[in-house]
């Protein structure tokens, strides 16, 4: 028969693990027939009580954590149902989708332009092939050149950017751009970071600052003053800010902004701007749709190029001025452009047509009579 005895405290051998597992608390006795009715010692009872307490606390903690997680997960579904509407197409007029093929081609072109602008050239080419979209090389060339130069700047190679800035110097000056100076300054700072060994080369390169002395005199003085501390190390000098790595991020932003302005491109792709604007406007439009359906209003929103109310998109989306006719209180459009009268007042074409009486037009703001044909279309 197997020995199932339990050594009590004070004996030479400690209690076995089997004995501890079989002893659940001090009220239970060992199942071994030889030890029936033998109670646990005070030490074993204390150990088992502590183990049971830890197990109970752990189980309670797991149950509490699971309850919190389950509560959070259950709220996700309710939040999705509350904030997302599967029928978002109903917020616009059906007339928007009349020319479906043309709209699809415009959307594909916007996506391709966005991919080119983000530097995803291979993805853009693949999309053009799969959608049979024909993109001219003249359209792609500016994006290819910009991405090539930006990749070089990210690798801290100023050569391509300097070459581009020098070749477009006159046009950059017309835009009051300081891109070329900032590129030369950054190259000079890289020479300064080389220590005393690069001092003569830095002094020689400083001749590139001569054309910019009038507009950037203070910055040039700071860079030349830093040469005094070159032997001691710029890192511990008052000019340590010149070595800040943020200059590289700044030059990338400056190059992107000035190059896009020079080439007639937007800094942000039209697709990203449209998507961001739609995210702002969509909740408002969905609320309007719900109100219209609740009150059973008809004819409130039937123009595909006009929203029922004005939606504020923020200063970031301000690109050009708009003109609202002071007579009809409507925003002008390509089909209803602003017209300048001989007296200098401006009204919309629809208002002009309504004010014609007997082949003559009397300005609504001054007593001058004039021929309606003398009005000239203006572009803001």
Coordinates of C-alpha atoms in Angstrom, one line a residue:
X1 CA 0.0 0.0 0.0
X2 CA 1.2 3.5 -0.8
X3 CA 2.3 5.6 2.0
X4 CA -0.2 8.5 2.4
X5 CA 0.9 9.7 5.8
X6 CA 1.5 13.4 6.4
X7 CA 4.5 14.7 8.3
X8 CA 3.4 17.2 10.9
X9 CA 5.3 20.4 11.9
X10 CA 8.3 19.6 14.0
X11 CA 9.2 16.5 12.0
X12 CA 12.3 16.3 9.8
X13 CA 10.5 16.4 6.4
X14 CA 8.2 19.2 5.3
X15 CA 4.6 18.5 4.1
X16 CA 4.3 17.1 0.6
X17 CA 2.5 19.1 -2.2
X18 CA 0.0 16.3 -2.4
X19 CA -0.9 16.8 1.2
X20 CA -1.3 20.5 0.7
X21 CA -3.6 20.1 -2.3
X22 CA -5.7 17.6 -0.4
X23 CA -6.0 19.8 2.6
X24 CA -8.5 22.5 1.5
X25 CA -9.1 24.1 4.9
X26 CA -8.8 23.3 8.6
X27 CA -12.3 21.8 8.8
X28 CA -11.5 19.1 6.3
X29 CA -9.5 16.0 7.1
X30 CA -7.2 14.0 5.0
X31 CA -8.8 11.4 2.7
X32 CA -6.2 8.8 3.6
X33 CA -7.8 6.1 5.8
X34 CA -4.8 6.1 8.1
X35 CA -5.3 9.8 8.9
X36 CA -9.0 10.0 9.0
X37 CA -10.1 12.5 11.6
X38 CA -6.6 14.1 11.8
X39 CA -7.0 17.9 11.6
X40 CA -4.6 20.3 9.9
X41 CA -2.0 22.1 11.9
X42 CA -2.2 25.8 12.5
X43 CA 0.6 26.5 10.0
X44 CA -1.1 24.6 7.2
X45 CA -4.4 26.1 7.9
X46 CA -2.9 29.6 7.6
X47 CA -1.2 28.8 4.3
X48 CA -4.3 27.3 2.8
X49 CA -6.4 30.3 4.0
X50 CA -4.0 32.7 2.4
X51 CA -4.0 30.7 -0.9
X52 CA -7.8 30.6 -0.9
X53 CA -8.0 34.3 -0.3
X54 CA -5.6 35.1 -3.1
X55 CA -7.5 32.8 -5.5
X56 CA -10.8 34.5 -4.5
X57 CA -9.3 38.0 -5.0
X58 CA -7.9 37.0 -8.4
X59 CA -11.2 35.6 -9.6
X60 CA -13.1 38.7 -8.4
X61 CA -10.6 41.0 -10.2
X62 CA -10.9 39.0 -13.4
X63 CA -14.7 39.2 -13.2
X64 CA -14.5 42.9 -12.6
X65 CA -12.1 43.5 -15.5
X66 CA -14.3 41.3 -17.8
X67 CA -17.3 43.3 -16.8
X68 CA -15.6 46.6 -17.7
X69 CA -14.4 45.3 -21.0
X70 CA -17.8 43.8 -21.9
X71 CA -19.5 47.1 -21.0
X72 CA -17.1 49.1 -23.3
X73 CA -17.5 46.6 -26.1
X74 CA -21.3 46.7 -25.9
X75 CA -21.2 50.5 -26.2
X76 CA -19.3 50.3 -29.5
X77 CA -22.2 48.9 -31.4
X78 CA -24.6 51.5 -30.0
X79 CA -22.1 54.3 -30.9
X80 CA -21.8 52.9 -34.5
X81 CA -25.6 52.8 -34.9
X82 CA -25.9 56.3 -33.4
X83 CA -23.2 58.0 -35.5
X84 CA -23.3 56.2 -38.8
X85 CA -26.1 56.2 -41.3
X86 CA -26.1 53.7 -44.1
X87 CA -28.2 55.9 -46.3
X88 CA -25.9 58.8 -46.6
X89 CA -26.6 59.1 -50.4
X90 CA -29.9 60.6 -49.6
X91 CA -28.4 63.9 -48.4
X92 CA -27.7 65.0 -52.0
X93 CA -30.0 65.5 -54.9
X94 CA -30.3 62.6 -57.3
X95 CA -29.5 65.0 -60.2
X96 CA -25.9 65.0 -59.0
X97 CA -25.4 61.5 -60.4
X98 CA -27.0 62.2 -63.8
X99 CA -23.8 61.9 -65.9
X100 CA -22.5 58.8 -64.0
X101 CA -19.7 58.0 -66.5
X102 CA -18.4 61.5 -66.5
X103 CA -18.6 61.7 -62.7
X104 CA -16.7 58.4 -62.4
X105 CA -13.9 59.7 -64.7
X106 CA -13.6 62.9 -62.7
X107 CA -13.4 60.9 -59.5
X108 CA -10.7 58.6 -60.9
X109 CA -8.7 61.6 -62.1
X110 CA -8.9 63.1 -58.6
X111 CA -7.7 59.9 -57.0
X112 CA -4.8 59.6 -59.5
X113 CA -3.8 63.2 -58.9
X114 CA -3.9 62.6 -55.1
X115 CA -1.6 59.5 -55.5
X116 CA 0.9 61.4 -57.7
X117 CA 0.9 64.3 -55.1
X118 CA 1.5 61.9 -52.2
X119 CA 4.4 60.2 -54.1
X120 CA 2.6 56.9 -54.7
X121 CA 3.7 56.8 -58.3
X122 CA 3.4 53.0 -58.8
X123 CA -0.1 52.9 -57.3
X124 CA -1.2 55.8 -59.6
X125 CA 0.2 54.0 -62.7
X126 CA -1.6 50.8 -61.7
X127 CA -4.9 52.6 -61.3
X128 CA -4.5 54.3 -64.7
X129 CA -4.0 50.9 -66.3
X130 CA -6.9 49.2 -64.6
X131 CA -9.3 52.0 -65.2
X132 CA -8.1 52.7 -68.8
X133 CA -7.6 56.3 -67.8
X134 CA -5.3 58.2 -70.2
X135 CA -3.0 60.6 -68.3
X136 CA -0.7 62.8 -70.3
X137 CA 3.0 62.9 -69.5
X138 CA 2.8 66.7 -69.2
X139 CA 0.3 66.2 -66.3
X140 CA 2.6 63.7 -64.5
X141 CA 5.9 65.5 -65.0
X142 CA 5.5 68.2 -62.3
X143 CA 4.6 65.5 -59.7
X144 CA 7.5 63.3 -60.7
X145 CA 10.0 66.2 -60.4
X146 CA 8.6 67.3 -57.0
X147 CA 8.7 63.8 -55.5
X148 CA 12.2 63.3 -56.7
X149 CA 13.4 66.5 -55.0
X150 CA 11.4 65.8 -51.9
X151 CA 12.9 62.3 -51.6
X152 CA 16.4 63.8 -51.8
X153 CA 15.5 66.4 -49.1
X154 CA 14.3 63.6 -46.8
X155 CA 17.7 62.0 -47.2
X156 CA 19.3 65.4 -46.5
X157 CA 20.6 65.9 -50.0
X158 CA 20.2 69.5 -51.0
X159 CA 21.7 69.2 -54.5
X160 CA 18.5 68.6 -56.6
X161 CA 16.5 71.3 -54.6
X162 CA 19.3 73.9 -55.1
X163 CA 19.5 73.1 -58.8
X164 CA 15.8 73.5 -59.2
X165 CA 15.7 76.8 -57.2
X166 CA 18.5 78.3 -59.2
X167 CA 16.8 77.4 -62.5
X168 CA 13.6 79.1 -61.3
X169 CA 15.2 82.0 -59.4
X170 CA 13.4 84.8 -61.3
X171 CA 10.0 83.3 -60.9
X172 CA 10.6 82.6 -57.2
X173 CA 11.6 86.2 -56.7
X174 CA 8.4 87.3 -58.2
X175 CA 6.6 85.2 -55.6
X176 CA 8.7 86.8 -52.8
X177 CA 10.0 83.3 -52.0
X178 CA 13.0 82.8 -49.8
X179 CA 13.5 79.2 -50.8
X180 CA 16.9 79.6 -52.4
X181 CA 18.3 81.5 -49.5
X182 CA 17.0 78.8 -47.0
X183 CA 18.6 76.1 -49.1
X184 CA 22.0 77.9 -49.1
X185 CA 21.7 78.6 -45.4
X186 CA 21.0 74.9 -44.6
X187 CA 24.0 73.9 -46.7
X188 CA 26.2 76.4 -44.8
X189 CA 24.9 75.0 -41.5
X190 CA 25.9 71.5 -42.6
X191 CA 29.4 72.8 -43.2
X192 CA 29.5 74.4 -39.8
X193 CA 28.5 71.0 -38.2
X194 CA 31.7 69.6 -39.8
X195 CA 33.8 71.5 -37.2
X196 CA 37.0 73.4 -37.8
X197 CA 38.0 71.2 -40.7
X198 CA 35.1 72.7 -42.7
X199 CA 35.8 76.4 -41.7
X200 CA 37.5 77.5 -44.9
X201 CA 34.9 75.7 -47.0
X202 CA 32.2 77.4 -45.1
X203 CA 33.8 80.8 -45.5
X204 CA 34.1 80.2 -49.2
X205 CA 30.4 79.1 -49.5
X206 CA 29.3 82.2 -47.7
X207 CA 29.7 84.1 -51.0
X208 CA 26.3 82.6 -52.1
X209 CA 24.6 84.9 -49.5
X210 CA 25.6 88.1 -51.4
X211 CA 22.4 88.3 -53.5
X212 CA 20.3 87.9 -50.4
X213 CA 22.1 90.4 -48.1
X214 CA 19.5 93.1 -48.3
X215 CA 16.5 90.9 -47.3
X216 CA 18.2 88.5 -45.0
X217 CA 21.0 90.6 -43.4
X218 CA 20.2 89.6 -39.8
X219 CA 20.2 85.9 -40.5
X220 CA 23.5 86.1 -42.4
X221 CA 25.1 88.0 -39.5
X222 CA 24.0 85.2 -37.1
X223 CA 25.5 82.6 -39.3
X224 CA 28.8 84.5 -39.7
X225 CA 29.0 85.1 -36.0
X226 CA 28.7 81.4 -35.3
X227 CA 32.2 80.9 -36.9
X228 CA 33.7 82.4 -33.7
X229 CA 32.6 79.3 -31.7
X230 CA 33.4 76.8 -34.4
X231 CA 36.6 75.5 -32.6
X232 CA 34.8 75.3 -29.2
X233 CA 31.8 73.5 -30.8
X234 CA 28.5 75.0 -31.8
X235 CA 26.6 72.5 -29.6
X236 CA 27.7 74.4 -26.5
X237 CA 27.5 77.9 -28.0
X238 CA 24.7 80.5 -28.2
X239 CA 24.3 79.4 -31.8
X240 CA 23.3 75.8 -31.0
X241 CA 19.8 76.5 -32.5
X242 CA 21.4 76.4 -35.9
X243 CA 21.9 72.7 -35.6
X244 CA 18.3 72.0 -34.8
X245 CA 16.9 69.1 -36.9
X246 CA 13.6 71.0 -37.4
X247 CA 15.3 73.0 -40.2
X248 CA 15.0 69.9 -42.5
X249 CA 11.2 69.6 -41.9
X250 CA 10.9 73.4 -42.5
X251 CA 12.8 73.3 -45.8
X252 CA 10.5 70.4 -47.1
X253 CA 7.4 72.4 -46.2
X254 CA 8.8 75.6 -47.8
X255 CA 9.8 73.8 -51.0
X256 CA 6.5 72.0 -51.3
X257 CA 4.5 75.3 -50.8
X258 CA 6.7 77.4 -53.2
X259 CA 7.0 74.7 -55.9
X260 CA 3.3 74.1 -55.9
X261 CA 2.6 77.8 -56.2
X262 CA 5.1 78.1 -59.0
X263 CA 3.6 75.2 -60.9
X264 CA 0.0 76.1 -60.4
X265 CA -0.7 73.2 -58.1
X266 CA -2.4 73.1 -54.7
X267 CA -0.3 72.2 -51.7
X268 CA -3.1 69.7 -50.6
X269 CA -4.7 67.5 -53.2
X270 CA -8.2 68.4 -54.2
X271 CA -9.4 64.9 -53.1
X272 CA -8.1 65.3 -49.5
X273 CA -9.6 68.8 -49.3
X274 CA -13.0 67.6 -50.6
X275 CA -12.9 64.6 -48.2
X276 CA -12.1 66.7 -45.2
X277 CA -14.8 69.2 -46.2
X278 CA -17.4 66.4 -46.6
X279 CA -16.6 65.1 -43.2
X280 CA -17.4 68.5 -41.7
X281 CA -20.5 69.1 -43.8
X282 CA -22.1 65.6 -43.8
X283 CA -23.5 65.7 -40.2
X284 CA -25.1 69.0 -40.8
X285 CA -26.6 67.8 -44.1
X286 CA -28.0 64.6 -42.5
X287 CA -29.7 66.7 -39.8
X288 CA -31.3 68.9 -42.5
X289 CA -32.4 65.8 -44.3
X290 CA -34.0 64.4 -41.1
X291 CA -35.8 67.7 -40.5
X292 CA -37.1 67.9 -44.1
X293 CA -38.5 64.4 -43.9
X294 CA -40.0 65.0 -40.5
X295 CA -41.8 68.1 -41.6
X296 CA -42.6 66.8 -45.1
X297 CA -41.1 69.8 -46.8
X298 CA -40.7 69.6 -50.6
X299 CA -38.7 71.8 -52.9
X300 CA -36.4 73.0 -50.2
X301 CA -33.4 71.4 -51.7
X302 CA -33.5 70.8 -55.4
X303 CA -30.4 72.3 -56.8
X304 CA -27.4 70.0 -57.4
X305 CA -24.8 72.9 -57.2
X306 CA -26.2 74.6 -54.1
X307 CA -26.7 73.6 -50.5
X308 CA -29.8 74.5 -48.6
X309 CA -27.8 76.4 -45.9
X310 CA -24.4 77.8 -45.4
X311 CA -21.9 75.5 -43.7
X312 CA -18.8 76.9 -42.1
X313 CA -15.7 74.9 -43.0
X314 CA -13.2 77.1 -41.3
X315 CA -10.4 79.4 -42.4
X316 CA -8.4 76.4 -43.8
X317 CA -10.9 76.0 -46.7
X318 CA -11.0 79.7 -47.7
X319 CA -9.5 79.9 -51.2
X320 CA -11.2 82.8 -53.0
X321 CA -13.9 85.4 -52.6
X322 CA -17.5 84.8 -53.5
X323 CA -20.1 87.3 -54.5
X324 CA -23.8 87.2 -53.5
X325 CA -26.2 89.3 -55.5
X326 CA -27.5 92.2 -53.3
X327 CA -30.9 92.1 -55.2
X328 CA -31.7 88.4 -55.2
X329 CA -29.6 87.4 -52.2
X330 CA -28.2 84.5 -54.1
X331 CA -24.6 83.4 -54.6
X332 CA -23.4 83.9 -58.2
X333 CA -22.3 81.0 -60.3
X334 CA -21.1 80.2 -63.8
X335 CA -24.6 80.2 -65.1
X336 CA -25.5 83.4 -63.2
X337 CA -22.3 85.4 -63.1
X338 CA -21.8 88.9 -61.5
X339 CA -22.3 91.8 -63.9
X340 CA -20.8 95.2 -63.5
X341 CA -23.0 98.1 -64.6
X342 CA -21.7 101.4 -66.1
X343 CA -22.2 103.2 -62.8
X344 CA -19.9 100.7 -61.1
X345 CA -22.5 98.7 -59.1
X346 CA -22.5 94.9 -59.4
X347 CA -25.5 92.7 -59.6
X348 CA -26.1 89.1 -60.9
X349 CA -27.2 88.4 -64.4
X350 CA -30.6 87.1 -63.3
X351 CA -31.2 90.3 -61.4
X352 CA -30.2 92.3 -64.4
X353 CA -32.7 90.5 -66.6
X354 CA -35.5 91.1 -64.1
X355 CA -34.8 94.8 -63.9
X356 CA -35.0 95.4 -67.6
X357 CA -38.0 97.6 -68.5
X358 CA -38.6 98.6 -72.1
X359 CA -35.2 97.8 -73.2
X360 CA -33.6 100.0 -70.6
X361 CA -32.1 99.2 -67.2
X362 CA -32.2 101.5 -64.2
X363 CA -29.6 100.8 -61.5
X364 CA -31.3 99.8 -58.3
X365 CA -28.7 101.8 -56.3
X366 CA -28.5 105.0 -58.3
X367 CA -30.8 106.8 -60.8
X368 CA -28.6 106.1 -63.8
X369 CA -30.3 104.5 -66.8
X370 CA -28.2 102.4 -69.2
X371 CA -28.3 99.8 -71.9
X372 CA -28.3 96.3 -70.4
X373 CA -25.8 95.2 -73.1
X374 CA -23.3 97.6 -71.6
X375 CA -22.9 95.5 -68.5
X376 CA -19.7 93.5 -68.3
X377 CA -19.1 90.2 -66.6
X378 CA -16.5 90.3 -63.8
X379 CA -14.4 87.5 -62.2
X380 CA -13.3 87.7 -58.6

